[in-house]
Amino acid sequence: MNAIHHFSPSDIIKKFNSARHFLIVVFTAAILVSCENKSEKTTADAPPNVPVGSVSESSETTFVEYPASVQGSVDVEIRPQVSGYIQRVLVNEGAYVSAGQTLFQINSQPFIEALNNAKANLHASEAAILNAKLEIDKLTPLVQNKVVADFQLKTAKTAYKIAQANAEQARASVASAQINLGYTNVKAPVSGYIGLIPKKQGSLVSPADQEALTQLSDIRDVHVYFALAEKDFTVFNTNYEGKTPAERIKNLPFVELVLSDNSVYPIKGKVDMINGQFDKNTGAITFRASFPNPNGNLRSGNTGKLRLGLNHNNAILVPQSATVEMQDKVFVFLVDKSNKVTKTPLDVVGKSGTNYLIKQGLNQGDQIVLSGLDRLQEGQVINPQKTTRIAQLNNKK
């Protein structure tokens, strides 16, 4: 037989209080969980705070670099004008020499003897003139007195003219021998720096030698040569003012030379020549820029890059950090009036520092996202945190 449990009023009250406490705890926990979920949902739905800026127009310069080679304003090969042995080498490789300075001495003894022989022939010719003159003086009175025939006097006068011609020829031989003797001293035609000297003292040299004695470069001013492809030359004619290429190079800004270590030569140069023809082998046309070189830091044979500037008026600049690249295209997130972002492609025509120069895709006053682009999606609504104009920001940098 089942036992019957009897509860006292105090037991019933204890049971009721315990159940009520349990329900209060469960209800409070449910409220807390609900509030937390609601807070998380509200936070997730809130538009993110994103820095934006408005683009504006400004005048900028972009640069294009072309491979370039350096030559002295005068680069000459030093060659002998006469044949002979090098008796003395009077200059060191790499030395600076002045115009007229003797560089090499070729054995001069054969040329001294040739000059002496030419002078002896001149003296003989001059003596023949005197002898012919005496013959004329002797025959003249005899012809006048009809002692001898007139024919003898005419023959004497002809001999006199022949003697004069021989003397002139002898004088020319003397001058030629003196010139050849002078060529034994090989002198610098201009001031500049000496190159390598492949032939030393005792070497036999000749004007017909394929190899020069040395090279001499005047590098007080240097010429920097660079080439533009046919397409680039068309762009050059389009972007720079002037009716002819000669007029356009006058309107070109000063150019810079970037050296092989990527440093910039401290003195700017000026483009002063465009070749009249394209190279048939390369399809390019050669330009020349001239640079002062007072310290001789540039030498013939140096290589580098010629940096040519192009001015852009009313240009729009966009920081590269405010763009994303996809499939070789550059995009920005454009912010509309409703704070919705749209991925917009840009037509980039060049770079200026850390900024892209934009041709198409943006207008003055457009708002773009400046950072945090990797967290944005197409059509997303943001909470724009406006900054100063981008052009002003660039100027501060």
Coordinates of C-alpha atoms in Angstrom, one line a residue:
M1 CA 0.0 0.0 0.0
N2 CA 1.4 3.4 -1.1
A3 CA 2.4 5.8 1.5
I4 CA 0.6 9.1 1.7
H5 CA 2.9 12.2 2.0
H6 CA 1.6 15.1 4.0
F7 CA 3.0 18.6 3.5
S8 CA 2.8 21.3 6.0
P9 CA 1.9 24.8 5.0
S10 CA 5.6 25.9 5.7
D11 CA 6.9 23.2 3.3
I12 CA 4.5 24.4 0.6
I13 CA 5.7 28.0 0.9
K14 CA 9.4 26.9 0.7
K15 CA 8.7 25.0 -2.5
F16 CA 6.9 28.0 -4.1
N17 CA 9.7 30.4 -3.2
S18 CA 12.3 28.1 -4.7
A19 CA 10.4 27.7 -8.0
R20 CA 9.8 31.5 -8.2
H21 CA 13.6 32.1 -7.8
F22 CA 14.4 29.7 -10.5
L23 CA 11.9 31.3 -13.0
I24 CA 13.4 34.7 -12.2
V25 CA 16.9 33.5 -13.0
V26 CA 15.8 31.9 -16.2
F27 CA 13.9 35.0 -17.3
T28 CA 16.8 37.3 -16.5
A29 CA 19.2 35.2 -18.5
A30 CA 16.9 35.1 -21.5
I31 CA 16.6 38.9 -21.4
L32 CA 20.4 39.3 -21.3
V33 CA 20.9 36.9 -24.2
S34 CA 18.3 38.7 -26.2
C35 CA 19.9 42.2 -25.5
E36 CA 23.3 40.9 -26.4
N37 CA 22.1 39.4 -29.7
K38 CA 20.2 42.7 -30.5
S39 CA 23.4 44.7 -29.7
E40 CA 25.5 42.5 -32.0
K41 CA 22.9 42.8 -34.8
T42 CA 22.8 46.6 -34.4
T43 CA 26.6 46.9 -34.5
A44 CA 26.8 44.6 -37.6
D45 CA 24.2 46.6 -39.4
A46 CA 25.8 50.0 -38.7
P47 CA 27.6 51.5 -41.7
P48 CA 31.4 51.4 -41.2
N49 CA 33.3 54.6 -40.6
V50 CA 35.5 55.2 -43.7
P51 CA 37.8 58.2 -44.5
V52 CA 36.9 59.9 -47.8
G53 CA 38.2 62.9 -49.7
S54 CA 37.1 65.0 -52.6
V55 CA 39.3 65.2 -55.7
S56 CA 40.2 68.5 -57.3
E57 CA 42.1 69.7 -60.3
S58 CA 45.7 71.0 -60.3
S59 CA 48.7 71.5 -62.6
E60 CA 51.1 68.6 -62.5
T61 CA 54.1 67.3 -64.4
T62 CA 54.6 63.6 -65.3
F63 CA 57.9 62.1 -66.4
V64 CA 58.8 59.5 -69.0
E65 CA 62.3 57.9 -68.9
Y66 CA 64.2 56.7 -71.9
P67 CA 67.5 54.8 -72.0
A68 CA 70.3 57.2 -72.8
S69 CA 74.1 57.3 -73.6
V70 CA 76.5 60.1 -72.9
Q71 CA 79.1 61.5 -75.2
G72 CA 81.5 64.5 -74.9
S73 CA 80.7 67.6 -76.9
V74 CA 83.8 66.6 -78.9
D75 CA 84.9 63.0 -79.2
V76 CA 87.9 62.6 -81.5
E77 CA 90.3 59.8 -82.4
I78 CA 93.9 60.8 -82.3
R79 CA 95.7 59.3 -85.3
P80 CA 99.2 59.7 -86.7
Q81 CA 99.6 61.7 -89.9
V82 CA 103.0 60.2 -90.8
S83 CA 104.5 56.7 -90.5
G84 CA 107.2 56.0 -88.0
Y85 CA 108.1 54.6 -84.6
I86 CA 106.7 56.2 -81.4
Q87 CA 109.7 57.7 -79.8
R88 CA 107.9 59.1 -76.6
V89 CA 104.5 58.9 -75.0
L90 CA 104.0 62.2 -73.2
V91 CA 100.6 61.7 -71.6
N92 CA 99.0 59.2 -69.3
E93 CA 95.7 57.4 -69.9
G94 CA 92.8 59.3 -68.4
A95 CA 94.8 62.6 -68.1
Y96 CA 93.3 66.0 -68.8
V97 CA 95.1 67.8 -71.7
S98 CA 94.9 71.2 -73.2
A99 CA 94.4 72.0 -76.8
G100 CA 97.8 72.1 -78.6
Q101 CA 99.6 69.9 -76.0
T102 CA 101.9 67.3 -77.4
L103 CA 100.7 63.8 -76.8
F104 CA 103.1 61.6 -78.8
Q105 CA 106.5 62.0 -80.5
I106 CA 107.2 60.0 -83.6
N107 CA 110.8 59.5 -84.6
S108 CA 111.6 62.7 -86.5
Q109 CA 115.1 61.9 -87.9
P110 CA 113.9 60.8 -91.4
F111 CA 111.7 63.8 -91.7
I112 CA 114.5 66.2 -90.6
E113 CA 116.6 64.7 -93.4
A114 CA 113.7 65.0 -95.9
L115 CA 113.4 68.7 -94.9
N116 CA 117.2 69.3 -95.4
N117 CA 117.0 67.6 -98.8
A118 CA 114.0 69.8 -99.8
K119 CA 116.0 72.9 -98.7
A120 CA 119.0 71.9 -100.8
N121 CA 116.8 71.5 -103.8
L122 CA 115.4 74.9 -103.2
H123 CA 118.9 76.4 -103.0
A124 CA 119.8 74.8 -106.3
S125 CA 116.7 76.1 -107.9
E126 CA 117.4 79.6 -106.6
A127 CA 121.0 79.3 -108.1
A128 CA 119.5 78.3 -111.4
I129 CA 117.4 81.4 -111.4
L130 CA 120.5 83.6 -110.9
N131 CA 122.3 81.7 -113.7
A132 CA 119.4 82.2 -116.1
K133 CA 119.2 85.8 -115.2
L134 CA 122.9 86.3 -115.9
E135 CA 122.5 84.6 -119.3
I136 CA 119.7 87.1 -120.1
D137 CA 121.8 90.0 -119.1
K138 CA 124.7 88.8 -121.3
L139 CA 122.6 88.2 -124.4
T140 CA 120.5 91.4 -124.2
P141 CA 123.1 93.9 -125.5
L142 CA 124.4 91.4 -128.0
V143 CA 121.0 91.0 -129.6
Q144 CA 120.5 94.8 -129.5
N145 CA 123.8 95.2 -131.5
K146 CA 122.8 92.3 -133.7
V147 CA 125.9 90.3 -132.7
V148 CA 123.8 87.2 -131.9
A149 CA 120.4 86.1 -133.1
D150 CA 117.3 87.0 -131.2
F151 CA 116.5 83.3 -130.8
Q152 CA 119.2 82.8 -128.2
L153 CA 117.8 85.6 -126.0
K154 CA 114.3 84.0 -126.2
T155 CA 115.8 80.7 -125.2
A156 CA 117.5 82.3 -122.2
K157 CA 114.3 83.9 -121.0
T158 CA 112.5 80.6 -121.2
A159 CA 115.2 78.9 -119.1
Y160 CA 114.8 81.7 -116.6
K161 CA 111.0 81.0 -116.3
I162 CA 111.7 77.3 -115.9
A163 CA 114.2 78.0 -113.1
Q164 CA 111.6 80.2 -111.4
A165 CA 109.0 77.3 -111.6
N166 CA 111.5 74.8 -110.2
A167 CA 112.2 77.1 -107.3
E168 CA 108.5 77.4 -106.5
Q169 CA 108.2 73.6 -106.6
A170 CA 111.2 73.4 -104.3
R171 CA 109.7 75.8 -101.9
A172 CA 106.5 73.7 -101.8
S173 CA 108.6 70.6 -101.1
V174 CA 110.2 72.4 -98.2
A175 CA 106.8 73.4 -96.8
S176 CA 105.6 69.8 -97.2
A177 CA 108.7 68.5 -95.4
Q178 CA 108.2 71.0 -92.6
I179 CA 104.5 69.9 -92.2
N180 CA 105.5 66.3 -92.1
L181 CA 108.2 67.1 -89.5
G182 CA 105.5 68.9 -87.5
Y183 CA 103.3 65.8 -87.6
T184 CA 105.9 63.9 -85.7
N185 CA 104.6 65.8 -82.7
V186 CA 101.0 64.5 -82.3
K187 CA 99.1 67.2 -80.5
A188 CA 95.7 67.5 -78.9
P189 CA 93.2 69.3 -81.2
V190 CA 90.9 70.2 -78.3
S191 CA 91.1 70.2 -74.5
G192 CA 89.7 67.1 -72.8
Y193 CA 90.4 63.7 -71.3
I194 CA 92.6 61.0 -72.8
G195 CA 91.3 57.5 -73.3
L196 CA 93.2 54.2 -73.4
I197 CA 96.5 54.2 -75.2
P198 CA 96.9 50.8 -76.9
K199 CA 100.2 51.5 -78.6
K200 CA 103.3 52.3 -76.5
Q201 CA 106.8 53.6 -77.0
G202 CA 108.5 51.8 -79.8
S203 CA 105.3 50.8 -81.7
L204 CA 105.3 51.4 -85.4
V205 CA 102.4 53.5 -86.5
S206 CA 100.9 54.6 -89.8
P207 CA 98.0 56.8 -91.0
A208 CA 96.5 53.6 -92.4
D209 CA 96.2 51.9 -89.0
Q210 CA 92.8 50.7 -88.1
E211 CA 93.4 51.4 -84.4
A212 CA 93.8 55.0 -83.3
L213 CA 96.6 56.1 -81.0
T214 CA 94.0 57.1 -78.4
Q215 CA 90.7 59.0 -78.0
L216 CA 90.2 62.5 -76.7
S217 CA 86.9 63.7 -75.2
D218 CA 86.0 67.3 -74.5
I219 CA 83.4 66.9 -71.6
R220 CA 83.0 70.4 -70.4
D221 CA 79.6 70.0 -71.9
V222 CA 78.2 66.5 -72.7
H223 CA 75.6 65.3 -75.2
V224 CA 73.0 62.8 -74.0
Y225 CA 71.4 60.8 -76.8
F226 CA 68.1 59.0 -76.4
A227 CA 65.6 57.6 -78.9
L228 CA 61.8 57.7 -79.2
A229 CA 59.8 55.0 -81.0
E230 CA 57.5 56.1 -83.7
K231 CA 54.4 55.9 -81.4
D232 CA 56.2 58.0 -78.7
F233 CA 57.2 60.5 -81.4
T234 CA 53.6 60.9 -82.4
V235 CA 52.7 61.5 -78.7
F236 CA 55.5 64.0 -78.5
N237 CA 54.2 65.9 -81.5
T238 CA 50.7 65.9 -80.0
N239 CA 51.5 67.0 -76.4
Y240 CA 54.0 69.7 -76.9
E241 CA 53.4 73.1 -78.4
G242 CA 54.8 74.1 -81.8
K243 CA 54.1 73.6 -85.5
T244 CA 57.4 71.9 -86.2
P245 CA 59.7 69.6 -84.1
A246 CA 62.2 72.4 -84.0
E247 CA 59.6 74.7 -82.4
R248 CA 58.5 71.9 -80.0
I249 CA 62.0 71.3 -78.5
K250 CA 62.2 75.0 -77.8
N251 CA 59.0 74.7 -75.7
L252 CA 60.3 71.6 -73.9
P253 CA 61.0 72.0 -70.1
F254 CA 64.5 71.2 -68.8
V255 CA 65.3 67.5 -68.6
E256 CA 67.0 65.4 -66.0
L257 CA 69.6 62.6 -66.3
V258 CA 69.1 59.6 -64.1
L259 CA 72.4 57.8 -63.6
S260 CA 73.1 54.1 -63.5
D261 CA 72.7 54.1 -59.6
N262 CA 69.3 55.8 -59.9
S263 CA 70.7 59.1 -58.6
V264 CA 69.7 62.2 -60.5
Y265 CA 72.5 64.3 -62.0
P266 CA 72.3 67.7 -60.1
I267 CA 72.3 69.9 -63.2
K268 CA 69.4 69.9 -65.6
G269 CA 69.9 69.8 -69.4
K270 CA 68.0 71.0 -72.5
V271 CA 66.9 69.0 -75.6
D272 CA 68.5 70.8 -78.6
M273 CA 68.4 68.3 -81.5
I274 CA 66.0 65.9 -83.2
N275 CA 67.4 63.7 -85.9
G276 CA 66.0 64.3 -89.4
Q277 CA 65.3 60.6 -90.0
F278 CA 64.1 57.4 -88.3
D279 CA 66.6 54.6 -88.0
K280 CA 65.5 51.9 -90.5
N281 CA 66.8 49.1 -88.2
T282 CA 65.2 50.2 -84.9
G283 CA 62.3 52.3 -86.1
A284 CA 63.2 55.0 -83.6
I285 CA 64.3 58.6 -84.0
T286 CA 67.2 60.0 -82.0
F287 CA 67.0 63.1 -79.7
R288 CA 69.9 64.9 -78.1
A289 CA 70.1 66.8 -74.9
S290 CA 73.0 68.9 -73.7
F291 CA 74.2 69.1 -70.1
P292 CA 76.9 71.3 -68.5
N293 CA 79.6 69.2 -66.9
P294 CA 81.8 71.6 -65.0
N295 CA 83.2 69.0 -62.6
G296 CA 83.8 66.3 -65.2
N297 CA 81.6 63.8 -63.4
L298 CA 80.1 62.6 -66.6
R299 CA 82.3 60.9 -69.1
S300 CA 81.9 59.6 -72.7
G301 CA 80.3 56.2 -72.6
N302 CA 78.2 56.8 -69.4
T303 CA 74.7 55.3 -69.6
G304 CA 71.6 56.3 -67.8
K305 CA 68.0 57.4 -68.4
L306 CA 66.8 60.7 -69.8
R307 CA 63.8 61.9 -67.8
L308 CA 61.4 64.0 -70.0
G309 CA 58.6 66.0 -68.3
L310 CA 55.1 66.6 -69.6
N311 CA 53.0 69.4 -68.1
H312 CA 49.3 68.7 -67.4
N313 CA 46.9 71.5 -66.7
N314 CA 43.7 70.9 -64.8
A315 CA 44.9 67.4 -63.9
I316 CA 43.2 65.2 -61.3
L317 CA 45.4 63.3 -58.9
V318 CA 44.5 60.2 -56.9
P319 CA 46.8 58.7 -54.2
Q320 CA 47.9 55.2 -55.2
S321 CA 46.9 54.0 -51.7
A322 CA 43.3 54.9 -52.5
T323 CA 43.1 52.6 -55.5
V324 CA 42.9 48.8 -56.1
E325 CA 44.3 47.0 -59.2
M326 CA 42.4 44.2 -60.8
Q327 CA 43.4 42.6 -64.1
D328 CA 45.7 45.4 -65.1
K329 CA 43.0 48.0 -64.4
V330 CA 43.0 50.6 -61.6
F331 CA 39.8 51.2 -59.6
V332 CA 38.6 53.6 -56.8
F333 CA 35.5 53.4 -54.6
L334 CA 33.3 56.4 -55.6
V335 CA 30.9 57.6 -52.9
D336 CA 27.5 58.9 -54.1
K337 CA 25.1 61.2 -52.4
S338 CA 23.5 58.4 -50.5
N339 CA 26.9 57.3 -49.1
K340 CA 26.9 54.2 -51.3
V341 CA 30.2 53.1 -52.8
T342 CA 30.7 52.1 -56.4
K343 CA 33.9 50.6 -57.8
T344 CA 34.9 52.9 -60.7
P345 CA 37.6 52.2 -63.3
L346 CA 40.2 55.0 -64.0
D347 CA 42.1 56.0 -67.1
V348 CA 45.6 56.5 -65.8
V349 CA 47.9 58.6 -68.0
G350 CA 50.9 58.8 -65.7
K351 CA 52.3 59.1 -62.2
S352 CA 53.4 62.1 -60.1
G353 CA 55.2 61.0 -57.0
T354 CA 52.9 58.5 -55.2
N355 CA 49.8 59.7 -57.1
Y356 CA 48.1 58.6 -60.2
L357 CA 47.3 61.2 -62.9
I358 CA 43.8 60.6 -64.1
K359 CA 42.5 61.3 -67.6
Q360 CA 39.0 59.9 -67.3
G361 CA 36.9 58.3 -64.6
L362 CA 36.6 61.1 -62.0
N363 CA 35.4 64.7 -62.0
Q364 CA 36.4 67.6 -59.8
G365 CA 34.5 67.4 -56.5
D366 CA 33.9 63.6 -56.6
Q367 CA 34.2 61.8 -53.2
I368 CA 36.4 58.7 -53.1
V369 CA 37.3 56.3 -50.3
L370 CA 40.9 56.9 -49.1
S371 CA 41.7 53.7 -47.2
G372 CA 40.2 50.5 -46.0
L373 CA 39.2 49.5 -49.5
D374 CA 39.8 45.8 -48.9
R375 CA 36.8 45.7 -46.5
L376 CA 34.3 47.3 -48.9
Q377 CA 31.9 45.7 -51.3
E378 CA 30.2 47.1 -54.3
G379 CA 27.0 49.0 -53.3
Q380 CA 27.9 49.1 -49.6
V381 CA 26.7 52.0 -47.6
I382 CA 29.4 53.7 -45.5
N383 CA 29.6 56.4 -42.9
P384 CA 32.0 58.9 -44.6
Q385 CA 34.6 60.6 -42.4
K386 CA 35.5 63.6 -44.6
T387 CA 39.1 64.9 -44.8
T388 CA 40.7 67.7 -46.6
R389 CA 40.8 67.9 -50.4
I390 CA 43.2 65.4 -51.9
A391 CA 45.1 68.0 -53.9
Q392 CA 45.7 70.0 -50.7
L393 CA 46.7 66.7 -49.0
N394 CA 49.2 66.1 -51.8
N395 CA 50.7 69.6 -51.5
K396 CA 51.3 69.1 -47.8
K397 CA 53.2 65.9 -48.6

